[in-house]
XYZ file of C-alpha atoms in Angstrom:
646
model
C 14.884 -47.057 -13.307
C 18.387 -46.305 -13.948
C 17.993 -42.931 -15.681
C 18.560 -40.015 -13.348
C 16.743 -37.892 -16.285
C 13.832 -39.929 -16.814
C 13.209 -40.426 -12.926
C 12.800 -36.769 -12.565
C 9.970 -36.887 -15.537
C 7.317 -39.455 -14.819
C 9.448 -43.108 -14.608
C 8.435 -45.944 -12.591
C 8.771 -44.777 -8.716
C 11.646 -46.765 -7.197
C 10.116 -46.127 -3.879
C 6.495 -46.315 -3.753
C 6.059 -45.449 0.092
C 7.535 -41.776 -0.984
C 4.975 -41.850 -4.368
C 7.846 -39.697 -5.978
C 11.189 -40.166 -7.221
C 12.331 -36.631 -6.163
C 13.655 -36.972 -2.849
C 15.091 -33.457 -1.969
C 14.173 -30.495 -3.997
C 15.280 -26.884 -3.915
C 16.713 -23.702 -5.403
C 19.605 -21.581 -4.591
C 21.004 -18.565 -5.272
C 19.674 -15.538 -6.533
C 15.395 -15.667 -7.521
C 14.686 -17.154 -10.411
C 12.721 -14.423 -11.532
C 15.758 -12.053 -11.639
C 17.911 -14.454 -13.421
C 15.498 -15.403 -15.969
C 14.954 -12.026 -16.329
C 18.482 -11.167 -16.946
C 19.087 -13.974 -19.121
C 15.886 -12.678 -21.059
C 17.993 -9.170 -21.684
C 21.478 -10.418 -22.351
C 23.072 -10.196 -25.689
C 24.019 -13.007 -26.201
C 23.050 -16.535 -24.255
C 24.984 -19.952 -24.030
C 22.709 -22.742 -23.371
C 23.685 -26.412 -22.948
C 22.852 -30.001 -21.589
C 25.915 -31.291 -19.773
C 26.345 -34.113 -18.359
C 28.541 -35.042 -15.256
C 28.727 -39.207 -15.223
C 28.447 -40.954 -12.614
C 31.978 -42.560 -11.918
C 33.785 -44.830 -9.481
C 35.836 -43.894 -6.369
C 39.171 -46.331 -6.560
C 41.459 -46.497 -3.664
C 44.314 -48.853 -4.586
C 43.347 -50.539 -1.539
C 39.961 -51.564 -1.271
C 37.601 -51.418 2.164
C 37.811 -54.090 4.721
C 37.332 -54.222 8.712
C 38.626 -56.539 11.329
C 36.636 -57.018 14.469
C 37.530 -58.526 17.954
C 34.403 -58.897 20.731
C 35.743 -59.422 24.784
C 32.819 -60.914 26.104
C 34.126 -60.152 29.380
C 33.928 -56.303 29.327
C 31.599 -56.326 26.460
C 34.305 -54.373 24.460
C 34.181 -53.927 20.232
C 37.644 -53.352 18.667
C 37.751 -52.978 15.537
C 40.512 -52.408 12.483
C 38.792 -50.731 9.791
C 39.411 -48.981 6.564
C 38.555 -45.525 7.190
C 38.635 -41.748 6.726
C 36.645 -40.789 10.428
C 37.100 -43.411 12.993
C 34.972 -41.525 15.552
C 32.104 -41.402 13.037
C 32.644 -45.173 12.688
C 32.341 -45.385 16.528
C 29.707 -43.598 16.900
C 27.651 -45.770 14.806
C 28.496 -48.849 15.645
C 28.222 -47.993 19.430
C 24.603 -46.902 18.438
C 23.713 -49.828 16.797
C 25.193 -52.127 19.085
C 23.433 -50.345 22.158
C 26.991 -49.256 23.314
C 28.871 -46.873 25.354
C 31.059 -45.053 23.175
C 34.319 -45.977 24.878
C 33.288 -49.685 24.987
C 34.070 -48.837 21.163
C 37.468 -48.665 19.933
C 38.508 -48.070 16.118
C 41.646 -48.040 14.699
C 42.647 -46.742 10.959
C 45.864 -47.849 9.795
C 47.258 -46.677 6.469
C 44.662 -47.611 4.405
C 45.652 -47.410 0.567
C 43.703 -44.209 -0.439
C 39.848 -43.068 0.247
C 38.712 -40.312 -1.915
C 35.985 -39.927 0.031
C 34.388 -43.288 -0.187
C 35.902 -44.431 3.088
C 34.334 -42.136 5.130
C 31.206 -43.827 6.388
C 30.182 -47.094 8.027
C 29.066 -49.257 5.453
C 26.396 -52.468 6.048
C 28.854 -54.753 5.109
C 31.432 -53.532 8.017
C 28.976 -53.196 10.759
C 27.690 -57.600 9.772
C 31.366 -58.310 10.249
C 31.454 -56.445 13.884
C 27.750 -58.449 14.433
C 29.885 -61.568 13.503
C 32.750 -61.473 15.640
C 29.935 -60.995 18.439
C 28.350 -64.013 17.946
C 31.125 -66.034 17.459
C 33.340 -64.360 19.884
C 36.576 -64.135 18.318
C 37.730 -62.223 15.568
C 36.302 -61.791 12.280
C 38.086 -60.012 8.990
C 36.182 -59.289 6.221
C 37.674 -57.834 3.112
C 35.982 -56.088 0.133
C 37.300 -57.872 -3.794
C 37.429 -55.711 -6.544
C 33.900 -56.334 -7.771
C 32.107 -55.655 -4.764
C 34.032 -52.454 -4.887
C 32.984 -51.775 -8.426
C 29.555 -52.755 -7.674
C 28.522 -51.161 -3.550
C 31.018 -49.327 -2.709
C 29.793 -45.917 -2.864
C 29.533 -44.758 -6.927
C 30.211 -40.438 -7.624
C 29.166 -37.230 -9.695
C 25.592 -38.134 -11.679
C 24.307 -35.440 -12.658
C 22.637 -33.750 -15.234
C 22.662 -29.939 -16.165
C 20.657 -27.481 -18.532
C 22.650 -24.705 -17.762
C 22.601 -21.241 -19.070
C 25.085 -18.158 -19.489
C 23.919 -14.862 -20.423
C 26.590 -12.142 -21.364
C 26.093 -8.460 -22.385
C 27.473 -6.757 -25.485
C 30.647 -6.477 -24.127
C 31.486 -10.209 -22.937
C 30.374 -8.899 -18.968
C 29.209 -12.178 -17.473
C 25.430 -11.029 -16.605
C 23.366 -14.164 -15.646
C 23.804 -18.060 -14.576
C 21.087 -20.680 -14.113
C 21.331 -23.947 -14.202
C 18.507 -26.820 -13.699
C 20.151 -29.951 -12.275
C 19.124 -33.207 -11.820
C 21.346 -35.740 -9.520
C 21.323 -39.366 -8.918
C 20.994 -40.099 -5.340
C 21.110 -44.317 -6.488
C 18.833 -46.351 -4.890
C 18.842 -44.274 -1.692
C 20.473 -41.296 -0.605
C 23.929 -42.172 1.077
C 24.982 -40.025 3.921
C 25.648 -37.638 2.269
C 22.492 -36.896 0.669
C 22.293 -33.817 -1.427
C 25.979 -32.075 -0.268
C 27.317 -32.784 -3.978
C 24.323 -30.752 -5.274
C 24.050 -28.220 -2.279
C 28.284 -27.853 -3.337
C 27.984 -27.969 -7.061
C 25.363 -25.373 -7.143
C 26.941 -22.911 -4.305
C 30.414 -23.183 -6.056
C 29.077 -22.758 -9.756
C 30.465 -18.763 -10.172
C 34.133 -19.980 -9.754
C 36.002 -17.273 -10.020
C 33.396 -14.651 -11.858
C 32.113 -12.263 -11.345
C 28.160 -12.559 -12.624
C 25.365 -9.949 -12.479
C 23.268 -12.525 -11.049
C 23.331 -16.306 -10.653
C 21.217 -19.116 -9.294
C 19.904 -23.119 -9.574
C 17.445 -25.328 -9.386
C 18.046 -28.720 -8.078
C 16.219 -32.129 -8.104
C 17.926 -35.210 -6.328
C 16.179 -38.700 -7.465
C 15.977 -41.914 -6.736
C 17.240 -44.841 -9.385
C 18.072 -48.300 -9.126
C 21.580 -47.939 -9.059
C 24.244 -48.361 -6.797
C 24.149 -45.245 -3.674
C 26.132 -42.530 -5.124
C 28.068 -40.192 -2.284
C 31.366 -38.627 -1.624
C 34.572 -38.080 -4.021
C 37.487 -36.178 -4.285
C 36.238 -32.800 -5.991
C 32.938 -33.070 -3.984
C 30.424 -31.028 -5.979
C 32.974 -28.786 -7.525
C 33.815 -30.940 -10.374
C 30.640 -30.588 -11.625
C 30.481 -26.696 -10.701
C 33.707 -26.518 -13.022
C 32.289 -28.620 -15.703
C 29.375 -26.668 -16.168
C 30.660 -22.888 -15.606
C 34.158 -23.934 -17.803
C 32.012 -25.571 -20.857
C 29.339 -22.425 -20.589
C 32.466 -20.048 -20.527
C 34.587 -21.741 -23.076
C 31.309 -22.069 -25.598
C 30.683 -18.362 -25.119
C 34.494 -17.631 -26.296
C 33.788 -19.393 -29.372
C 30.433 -18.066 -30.575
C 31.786 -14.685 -29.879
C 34.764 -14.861 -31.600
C 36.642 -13.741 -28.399
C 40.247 -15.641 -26.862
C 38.745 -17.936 -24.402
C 41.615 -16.349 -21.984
C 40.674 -13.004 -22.001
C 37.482 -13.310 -21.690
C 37.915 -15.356 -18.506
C 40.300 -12.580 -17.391
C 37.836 -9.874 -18.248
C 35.232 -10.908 -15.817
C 37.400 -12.518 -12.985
C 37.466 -11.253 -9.682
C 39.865 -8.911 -8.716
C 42.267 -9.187 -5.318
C 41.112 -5.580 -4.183
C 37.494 -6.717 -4.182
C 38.561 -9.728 -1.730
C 36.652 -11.104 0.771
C 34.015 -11.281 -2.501
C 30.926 -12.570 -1.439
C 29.164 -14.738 -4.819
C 25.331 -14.971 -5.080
C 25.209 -18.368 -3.143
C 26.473 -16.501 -0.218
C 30.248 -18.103 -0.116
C 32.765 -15.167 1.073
C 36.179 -15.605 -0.937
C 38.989 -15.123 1.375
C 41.837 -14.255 -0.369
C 43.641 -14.956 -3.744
C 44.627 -13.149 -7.036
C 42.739 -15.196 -9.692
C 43.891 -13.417 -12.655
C 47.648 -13.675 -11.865
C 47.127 -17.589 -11.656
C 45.257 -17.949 -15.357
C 47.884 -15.150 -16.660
C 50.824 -17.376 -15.646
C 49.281 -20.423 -16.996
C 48.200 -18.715 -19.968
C 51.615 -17.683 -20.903
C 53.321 -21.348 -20.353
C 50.988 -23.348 -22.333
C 51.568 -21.182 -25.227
C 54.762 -21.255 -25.478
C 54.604 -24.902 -26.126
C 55.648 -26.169 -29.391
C 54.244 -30.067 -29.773
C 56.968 -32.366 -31.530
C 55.637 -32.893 -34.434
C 53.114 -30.584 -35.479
C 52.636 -31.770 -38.817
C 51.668 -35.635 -38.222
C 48.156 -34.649 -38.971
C 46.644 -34.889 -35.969
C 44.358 -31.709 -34.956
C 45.296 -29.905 -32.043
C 44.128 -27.722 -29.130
C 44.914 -25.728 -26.180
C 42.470 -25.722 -23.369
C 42.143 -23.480 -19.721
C 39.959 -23.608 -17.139
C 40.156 -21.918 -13.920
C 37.748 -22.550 -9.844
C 37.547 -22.010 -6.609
C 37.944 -24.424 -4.481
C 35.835 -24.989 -0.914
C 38.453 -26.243 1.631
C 38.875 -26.349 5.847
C 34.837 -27.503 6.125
C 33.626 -25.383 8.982
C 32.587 -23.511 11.517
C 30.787 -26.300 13.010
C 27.626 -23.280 13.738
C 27.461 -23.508 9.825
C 27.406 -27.334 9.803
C 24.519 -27.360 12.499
C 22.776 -24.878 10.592
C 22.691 -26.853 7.207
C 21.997 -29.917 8.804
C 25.636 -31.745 8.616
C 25.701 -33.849 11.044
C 29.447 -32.848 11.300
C 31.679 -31.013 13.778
C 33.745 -28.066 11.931
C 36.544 -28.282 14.763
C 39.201 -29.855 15.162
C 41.200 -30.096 18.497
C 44.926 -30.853 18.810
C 47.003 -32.492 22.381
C 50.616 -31.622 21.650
C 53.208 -32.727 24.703
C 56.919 -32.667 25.088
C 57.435 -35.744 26.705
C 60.324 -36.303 29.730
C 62.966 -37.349 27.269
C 62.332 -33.739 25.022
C 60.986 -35.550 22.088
C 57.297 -34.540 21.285
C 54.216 -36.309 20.394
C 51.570 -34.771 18.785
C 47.114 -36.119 18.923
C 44.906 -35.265 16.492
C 41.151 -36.048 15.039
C 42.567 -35.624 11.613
C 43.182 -39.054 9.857
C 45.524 -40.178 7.325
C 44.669 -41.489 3.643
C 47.776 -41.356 1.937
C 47.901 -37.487 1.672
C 51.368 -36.730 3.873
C 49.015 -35.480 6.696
C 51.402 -37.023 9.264
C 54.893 -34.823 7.820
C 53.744 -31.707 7.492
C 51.849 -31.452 11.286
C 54.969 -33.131 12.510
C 56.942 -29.715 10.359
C 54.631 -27.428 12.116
C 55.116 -28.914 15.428
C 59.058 -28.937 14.886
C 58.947 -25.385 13.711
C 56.671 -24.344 16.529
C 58.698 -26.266 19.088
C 61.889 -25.726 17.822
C 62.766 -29.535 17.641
C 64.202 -31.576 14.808
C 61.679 -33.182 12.904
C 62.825 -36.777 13.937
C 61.966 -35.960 17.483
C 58.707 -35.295 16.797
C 55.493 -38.619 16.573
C 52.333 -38.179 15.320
C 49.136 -39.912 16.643
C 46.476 -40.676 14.833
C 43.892 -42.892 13.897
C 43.032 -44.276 16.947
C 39.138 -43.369 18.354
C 40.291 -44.369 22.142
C 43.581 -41.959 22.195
C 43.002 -38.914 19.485
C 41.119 -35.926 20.036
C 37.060 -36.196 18.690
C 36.910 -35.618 15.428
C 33.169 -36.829 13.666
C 34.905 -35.212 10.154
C 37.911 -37.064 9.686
C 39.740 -36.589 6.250
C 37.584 -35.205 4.316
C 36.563 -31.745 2.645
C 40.448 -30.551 1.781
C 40.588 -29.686 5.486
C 42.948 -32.148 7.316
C 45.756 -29.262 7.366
C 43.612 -26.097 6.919
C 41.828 -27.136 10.589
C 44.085 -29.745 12.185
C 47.107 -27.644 11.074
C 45.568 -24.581 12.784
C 44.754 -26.029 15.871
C 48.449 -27.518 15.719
C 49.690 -24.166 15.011
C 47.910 -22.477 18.104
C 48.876 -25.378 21.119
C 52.590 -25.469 19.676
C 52.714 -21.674 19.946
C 51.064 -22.674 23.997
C 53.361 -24.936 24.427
C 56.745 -23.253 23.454
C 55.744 -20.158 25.157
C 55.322 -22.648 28.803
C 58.699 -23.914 27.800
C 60.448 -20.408 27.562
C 58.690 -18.929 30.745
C 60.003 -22.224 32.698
C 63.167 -21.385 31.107
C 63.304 -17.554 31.496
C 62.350 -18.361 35.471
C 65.154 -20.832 35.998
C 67.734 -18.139 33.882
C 66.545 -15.219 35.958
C 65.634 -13.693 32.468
C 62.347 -12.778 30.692
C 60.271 -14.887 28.447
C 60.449 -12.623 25.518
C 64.359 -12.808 25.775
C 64.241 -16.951 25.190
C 64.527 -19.088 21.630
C 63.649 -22.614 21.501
C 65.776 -23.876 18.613
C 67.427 -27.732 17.820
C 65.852 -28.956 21.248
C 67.332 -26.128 23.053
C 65.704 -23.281 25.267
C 68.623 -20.795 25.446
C 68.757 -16.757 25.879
C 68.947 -15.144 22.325
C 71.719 -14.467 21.287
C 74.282 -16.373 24.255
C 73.026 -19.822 23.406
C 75.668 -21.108 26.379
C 72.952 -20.218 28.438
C 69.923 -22.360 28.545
C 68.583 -25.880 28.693
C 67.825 -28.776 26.406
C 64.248 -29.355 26.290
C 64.950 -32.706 27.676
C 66.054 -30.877 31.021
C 63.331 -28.530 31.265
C 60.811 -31.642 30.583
C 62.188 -34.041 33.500
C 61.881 -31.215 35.808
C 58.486 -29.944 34.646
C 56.532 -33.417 34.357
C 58.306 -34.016 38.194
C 57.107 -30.105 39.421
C 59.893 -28.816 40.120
C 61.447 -25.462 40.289
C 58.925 -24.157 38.314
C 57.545 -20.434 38.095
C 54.516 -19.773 40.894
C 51.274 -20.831 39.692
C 51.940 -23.102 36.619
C 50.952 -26.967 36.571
C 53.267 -29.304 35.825
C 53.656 -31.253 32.971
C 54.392 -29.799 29.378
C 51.150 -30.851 27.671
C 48.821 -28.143 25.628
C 45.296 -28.628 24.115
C 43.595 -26.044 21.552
C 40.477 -27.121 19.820
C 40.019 -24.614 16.477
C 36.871 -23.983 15.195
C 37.134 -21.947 11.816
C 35.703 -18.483 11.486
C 34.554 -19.217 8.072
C 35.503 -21.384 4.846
C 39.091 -21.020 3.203
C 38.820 -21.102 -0.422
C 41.712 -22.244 -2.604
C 41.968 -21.447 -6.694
C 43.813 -22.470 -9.254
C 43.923 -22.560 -13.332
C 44.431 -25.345 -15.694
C 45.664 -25.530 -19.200
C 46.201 -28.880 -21.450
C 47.531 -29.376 -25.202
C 46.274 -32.325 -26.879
C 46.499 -34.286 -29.695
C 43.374 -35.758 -31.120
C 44.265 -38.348 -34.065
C 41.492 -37.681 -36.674
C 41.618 -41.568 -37.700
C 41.289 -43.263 -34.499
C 39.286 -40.364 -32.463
C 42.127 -41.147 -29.741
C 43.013 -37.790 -27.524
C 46.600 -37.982 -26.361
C 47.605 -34.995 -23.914
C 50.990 -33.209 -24.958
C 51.681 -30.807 -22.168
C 49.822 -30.116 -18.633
C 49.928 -26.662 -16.371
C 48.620 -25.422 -13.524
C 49.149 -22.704 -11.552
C 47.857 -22.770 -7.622
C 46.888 -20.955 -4.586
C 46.771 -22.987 -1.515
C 47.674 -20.295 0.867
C 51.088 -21.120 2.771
C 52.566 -24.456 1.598
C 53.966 -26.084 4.747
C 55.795 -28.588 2.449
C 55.752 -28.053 -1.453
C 56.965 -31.657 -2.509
C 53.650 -33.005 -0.816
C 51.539 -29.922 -1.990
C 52.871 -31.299 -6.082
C 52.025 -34.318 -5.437
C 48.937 -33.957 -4.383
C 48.291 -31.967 -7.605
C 49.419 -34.470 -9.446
C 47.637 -36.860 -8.096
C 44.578 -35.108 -8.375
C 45.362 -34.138 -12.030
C 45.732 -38.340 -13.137
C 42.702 -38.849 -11.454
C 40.675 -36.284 -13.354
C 42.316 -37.007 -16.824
C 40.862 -40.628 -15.766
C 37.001 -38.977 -15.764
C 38.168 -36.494 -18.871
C 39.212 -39.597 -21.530
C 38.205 -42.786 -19.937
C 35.243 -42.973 -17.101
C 32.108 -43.742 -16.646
C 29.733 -46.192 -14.608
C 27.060 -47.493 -16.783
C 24.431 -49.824 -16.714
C 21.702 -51.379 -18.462
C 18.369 -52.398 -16.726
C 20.018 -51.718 -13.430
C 22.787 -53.896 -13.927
C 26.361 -52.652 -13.570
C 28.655 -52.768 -16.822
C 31.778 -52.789 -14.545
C 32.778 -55.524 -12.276
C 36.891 -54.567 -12.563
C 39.781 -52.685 -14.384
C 38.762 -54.864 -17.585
C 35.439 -52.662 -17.860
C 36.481 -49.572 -16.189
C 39.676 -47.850 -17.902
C 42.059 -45.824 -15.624
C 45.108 -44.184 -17.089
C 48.444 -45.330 -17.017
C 51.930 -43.817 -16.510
C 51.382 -43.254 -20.301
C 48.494 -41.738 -20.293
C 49.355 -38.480 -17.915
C 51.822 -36.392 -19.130
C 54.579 -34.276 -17.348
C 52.849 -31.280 -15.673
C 54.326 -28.251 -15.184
C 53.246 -26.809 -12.078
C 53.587 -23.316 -10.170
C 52.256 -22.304 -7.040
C 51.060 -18.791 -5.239
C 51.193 -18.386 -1.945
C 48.505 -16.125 -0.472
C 48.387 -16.492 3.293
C 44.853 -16.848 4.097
C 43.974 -14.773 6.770
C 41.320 -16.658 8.384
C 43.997 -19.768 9.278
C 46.622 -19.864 11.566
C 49.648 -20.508 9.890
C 47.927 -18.974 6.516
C 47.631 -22.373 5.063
C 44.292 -23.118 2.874
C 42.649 -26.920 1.651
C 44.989 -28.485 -1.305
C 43.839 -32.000 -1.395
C 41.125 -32.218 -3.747
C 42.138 -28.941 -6.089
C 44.524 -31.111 -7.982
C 41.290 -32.937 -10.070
C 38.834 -30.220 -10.063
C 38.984 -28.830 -13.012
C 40.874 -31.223 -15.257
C 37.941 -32.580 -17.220
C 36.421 -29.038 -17.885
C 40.089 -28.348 -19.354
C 40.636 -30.820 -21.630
C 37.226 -30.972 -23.090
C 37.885 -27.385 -23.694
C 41.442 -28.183 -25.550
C 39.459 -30.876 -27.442
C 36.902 -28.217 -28.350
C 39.935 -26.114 -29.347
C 41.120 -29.237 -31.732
C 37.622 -29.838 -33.034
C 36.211 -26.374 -33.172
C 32.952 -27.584 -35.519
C 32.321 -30.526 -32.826
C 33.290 -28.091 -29.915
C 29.230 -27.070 -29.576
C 28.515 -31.228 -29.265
C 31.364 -31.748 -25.893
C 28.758 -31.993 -23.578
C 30.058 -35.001 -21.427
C 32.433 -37.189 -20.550
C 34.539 -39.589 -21.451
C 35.943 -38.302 -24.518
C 37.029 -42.052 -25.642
C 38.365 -42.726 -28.990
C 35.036 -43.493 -30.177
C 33.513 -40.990 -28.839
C 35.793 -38.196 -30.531
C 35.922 -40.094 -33.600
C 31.780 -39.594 -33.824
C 32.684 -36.609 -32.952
C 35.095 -35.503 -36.035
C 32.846 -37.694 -38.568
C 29.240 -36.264 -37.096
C 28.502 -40.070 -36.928
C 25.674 -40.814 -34.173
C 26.522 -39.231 -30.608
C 27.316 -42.529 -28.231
C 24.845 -40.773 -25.699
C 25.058 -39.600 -22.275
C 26.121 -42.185 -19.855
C 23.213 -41.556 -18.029
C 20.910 -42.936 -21.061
């Protein structure tokens, strides 16, 4: 059975001890009975099958572990490729019949994740089993194919979705029945990609009423689970095609009609039908902008032949996963804190522990800028820890969920704040002045103003770590802890727009010009924030023109980059980006999630510009890849290549 579609109707049950292929079913939402009913009195209704592929996560660096057994103390150490190293202890301490601290794991830059590092897989946990029995070390690492073929596979999912609008373009109703492939069991992640896809399907809309049905089954395919764009992807396919369809057949600019029924900043914190409360954010501003740059492009040569189109989409993005009462509640086995140890050490440099773990995305710079800005250090005085289960703060989450910054950045935000204002009431004692009257600024505590007066850091430290001469009733040492547990979810937003170039001989869909406009709150260091975006944006044009995991009788079509296309340096263009900064005032420090924005929306956006290019085929874009072939049956109304769930 490797047909999501057919699992859900009567195929062959994969798993006859559950004598059903549906493993988790459920709605969400608004009642079904209102929506139909509203979609039973709109004007006009959209109604499509779209298809989300299943794809491949592809960190340049593929998974591997390391493990060293002491037989003396009984100890497991073990190197490992991986987004949450106290998840990964956890686990393994479980299954081992461990104490947790007899458990040590260590995550050293580890070429990328995306989301498929962040769980223990079987193959990691035989090589810990083996270093055991043979007590010494064992390293085991993952080839290409066996990436291809059990690392975790993405997306999967099927959607007859439906848009109903009144008269005057209003946005009145949204259903959607989905189907999901869970692969041949659910991972650990279970349903979250549906439970997210669903809850973040009104965007940035405003709708009468909304809601979803949703079917998770069982195939005999390779576990899908997390990826960058978890669940919203497919939210943003489905809501962006719907949208962009309804422009057409109404004869309305796909823009303004976006703008039309977008949510307004006054009306912030919004709260949508699935029960998410927007923060903050000005969503028409960001389309407007984007709107206006992307058509004021001029291609090169516009009269080669070749058909072209100008596509937009626009989301919300779900970033800074907590409050951890939320993850309890829904059953994530997930904390939604994150704590952070920041301490000027004796010789006035600082070193900064946190849960949060790094994958590439810069996490290390910017909490090493807050702490310098908080501390009023230079930046090269300041080391981050992380990594490391036997020396960071607990953290079961890890990297994932755009929320490394959002939650590790806040609790960094409040102990550096702790911490300089110890350092300035040691200092304000030993100057006989007040607190309020002190700066901390390039390693210095000094008296605002007369910076003669006042103490490096490296003083103060000595002193303080020895106890001495400091005010009555502090502790020595200069050492603060904060653990920060979100109030609620920050959400992040952005638009899209792409020009493209379809070649009406060849089907072949070259992209001429990228924008994007985004919100992540404040950016604690832009050149990391674009780059993330861009990032994000190469791997989504990826999914848009050239991905898909197939497979025929169970059997996987892809064993490497032969059989599973990627772009090139050629194949992403120059993207013009632009950001907004709207402090979100849930975090401290204002920042919001950035990490997985970048690719949210991109497929959505240039299937729309395609659509643009092709307006008779535009009804018939109802999946991805858009290959050559593809778009070439496409233009000639030759036979559809099929869903790559089929």
């Amino acid at each position: 059975v490797d047909d999501a579609v057919s699992a859900a109707r009567g195929a062959p049950v994969v798993r006859p001890d559950l004598g059903t292929n549906v493993v988790v079913e459920f709605t969400a939402g608004d009642p079904q009975v209102d929506v139909e009913a509203a979609l039973a009195a709109a004007d006009h209704v959209v109604d499509m099958e779209l298809v989300i592929p299943r794809v491949i996560g592809r960190p340049i660096e593929t998974r591997g572990a390391i493990a060293s057994w002491d037989p003396a103390t009984g100890g497991l150490t073990v190197w490992n490729s991986t987004q949450a190293v106290h998840h990964v202890r956890e686990h393994l301490a479980a299954l081992f019949g461990l104490a947790a601290d007899q458990v040590r794991v260590i995550a050293p830059d580890i070429g990328g994740g995306f989301g498929v590092k962040e769980h223990l897989y079987p193959d990691e946990v035989l090589t810990c089993e083996a270093a055991r029995r043979r007590a010494r070390p064992v390293k085991w690492i993952e080839d290409r194919f066996e990436s291809f073929t059990a690392s975790l596979h993405a997306r999967g999912q099927h959607h007859h979705a439906r848009l109903g609008l009144d008269a005057d373009g209003r946005f009145v109703a949204l259903w959607t029945d989905v189907v999901h492939d869970q692969g041949a069991h659910p991972s650990n992640v279970g349903p979250g990609p549906s439970i997210v896809a669903t809850g973040m399907l009104p965007g940035p809309y405003r709708f009468g009423t909304a809601g979803a049905h949703v079917r998770c089954v069982v195939t005999n395919r390779t576990p899908t689970g997390a990826y960058r764009g978890f669940g919203m992807q497919q939210a943003a396919w489905v809501r962006e095609r719907l949208v962009d369809e309804a422009a057409r057949r109404l004869g309305r600019d796909p823009v303004e009609l976006r703008l039309a029924n977008m949510i307004r900043p006054h009306e912030m914190p919004f709260t949508t039908p699935f029960h998410h409360r927007y923060d903050s954010g000005d969503y028409p501003r960001a389309l407007s902008m984007v709107a206006a740059a992307a058509r004021a492009f001029e291609p090169a040569d516009a009269a080669d032949g070749k058909r072209r189109g100008v596509g937009f989409a626009s989301f919300v993005e779900f970033t800074g996963l907590g409050p951890t009462a939320v993850q309890q509640q829904v059953g994530f086995h997930l904390n939604g804190f994150e704590s952070s140890v920041v301490r000027i050490e004796p010789d006035g440099t600082a070193t900064v522990l946190t849960g949060a773990a790094s994958v590439g995305q810069g996490i290390e710079t910017t909490l090493a800028q807050i702490a310098a800005d908080g501390l009023g250090l230079p930046l090269d005085r300041i080391r981050v820890v992380i990594g490391d289960s036997a020396r960071v703060p607990y953290s079961s989450a890890g990297a994932i969920a755009s929320r490394s910054l959002t939650v590790a950045g806040g609790a960094l935000v409040q102990s550096s704040a702790r911490l300089a204002a110890k350092v300035a009431e040691i200092a304000a004692h030993r100057l006989e002045s007040s607190p309020d009257d002190i700066e901390l600024v390039d390693g210095r505590a000094q008296v605002i103003g007369t910076p003669t007066r006042g103490y490096s850091l490296a003083e103060l430290a000595d002193t303080a770590w020895m106890g001495w001469d400091l005010p009555a009733g502090m502790d020595a040492g200069l050492e603060e802890r904060v653990t920060y547990d979100p109030a609620d979810i920050t959400y992040s937003y952005a638009s899209h727009a792409a020009a493209v170039a379809v070649d009406p001989d060849t089907g072949h869909v070259a992209i001429e010009g990228y924008w994007t406009v985004h919100d992540a709150g404040v950016l604690v260091n832009p050149m990391i924030a674009e780059g993330q975006v861009q990032g994000g944006i190469a791997q989504g044009i990826g999914m848009a023109l050239y991905e898909a995991a197939r497979f025929i009788d169970g059997q996987p079509l892809q064993s490497s980059f032969m059989d599973y296309l990627v772009p090139t340096a050629a194949g992403v263009p120059d993207v013009w980006m632009d950001h907004i900064e709207t402090p979100s005032p849930i975090t401290p420090g204002g920042m919001k999630g950035l990490g997985e924005g970048g690719l949210i929306p991109v497929p959505a956006t240039v299937a729309n510009a395609v659509a643009a290019a092709l307006p008779a085929a535009a009804s018939r874009i109802v999946t991805t890849p858009l290959s050559a072939d593809v778009v070439w049956g496409l233009i000639h109304d030759g036979p559809h290549p099929g869903s790559p769930e089929g």
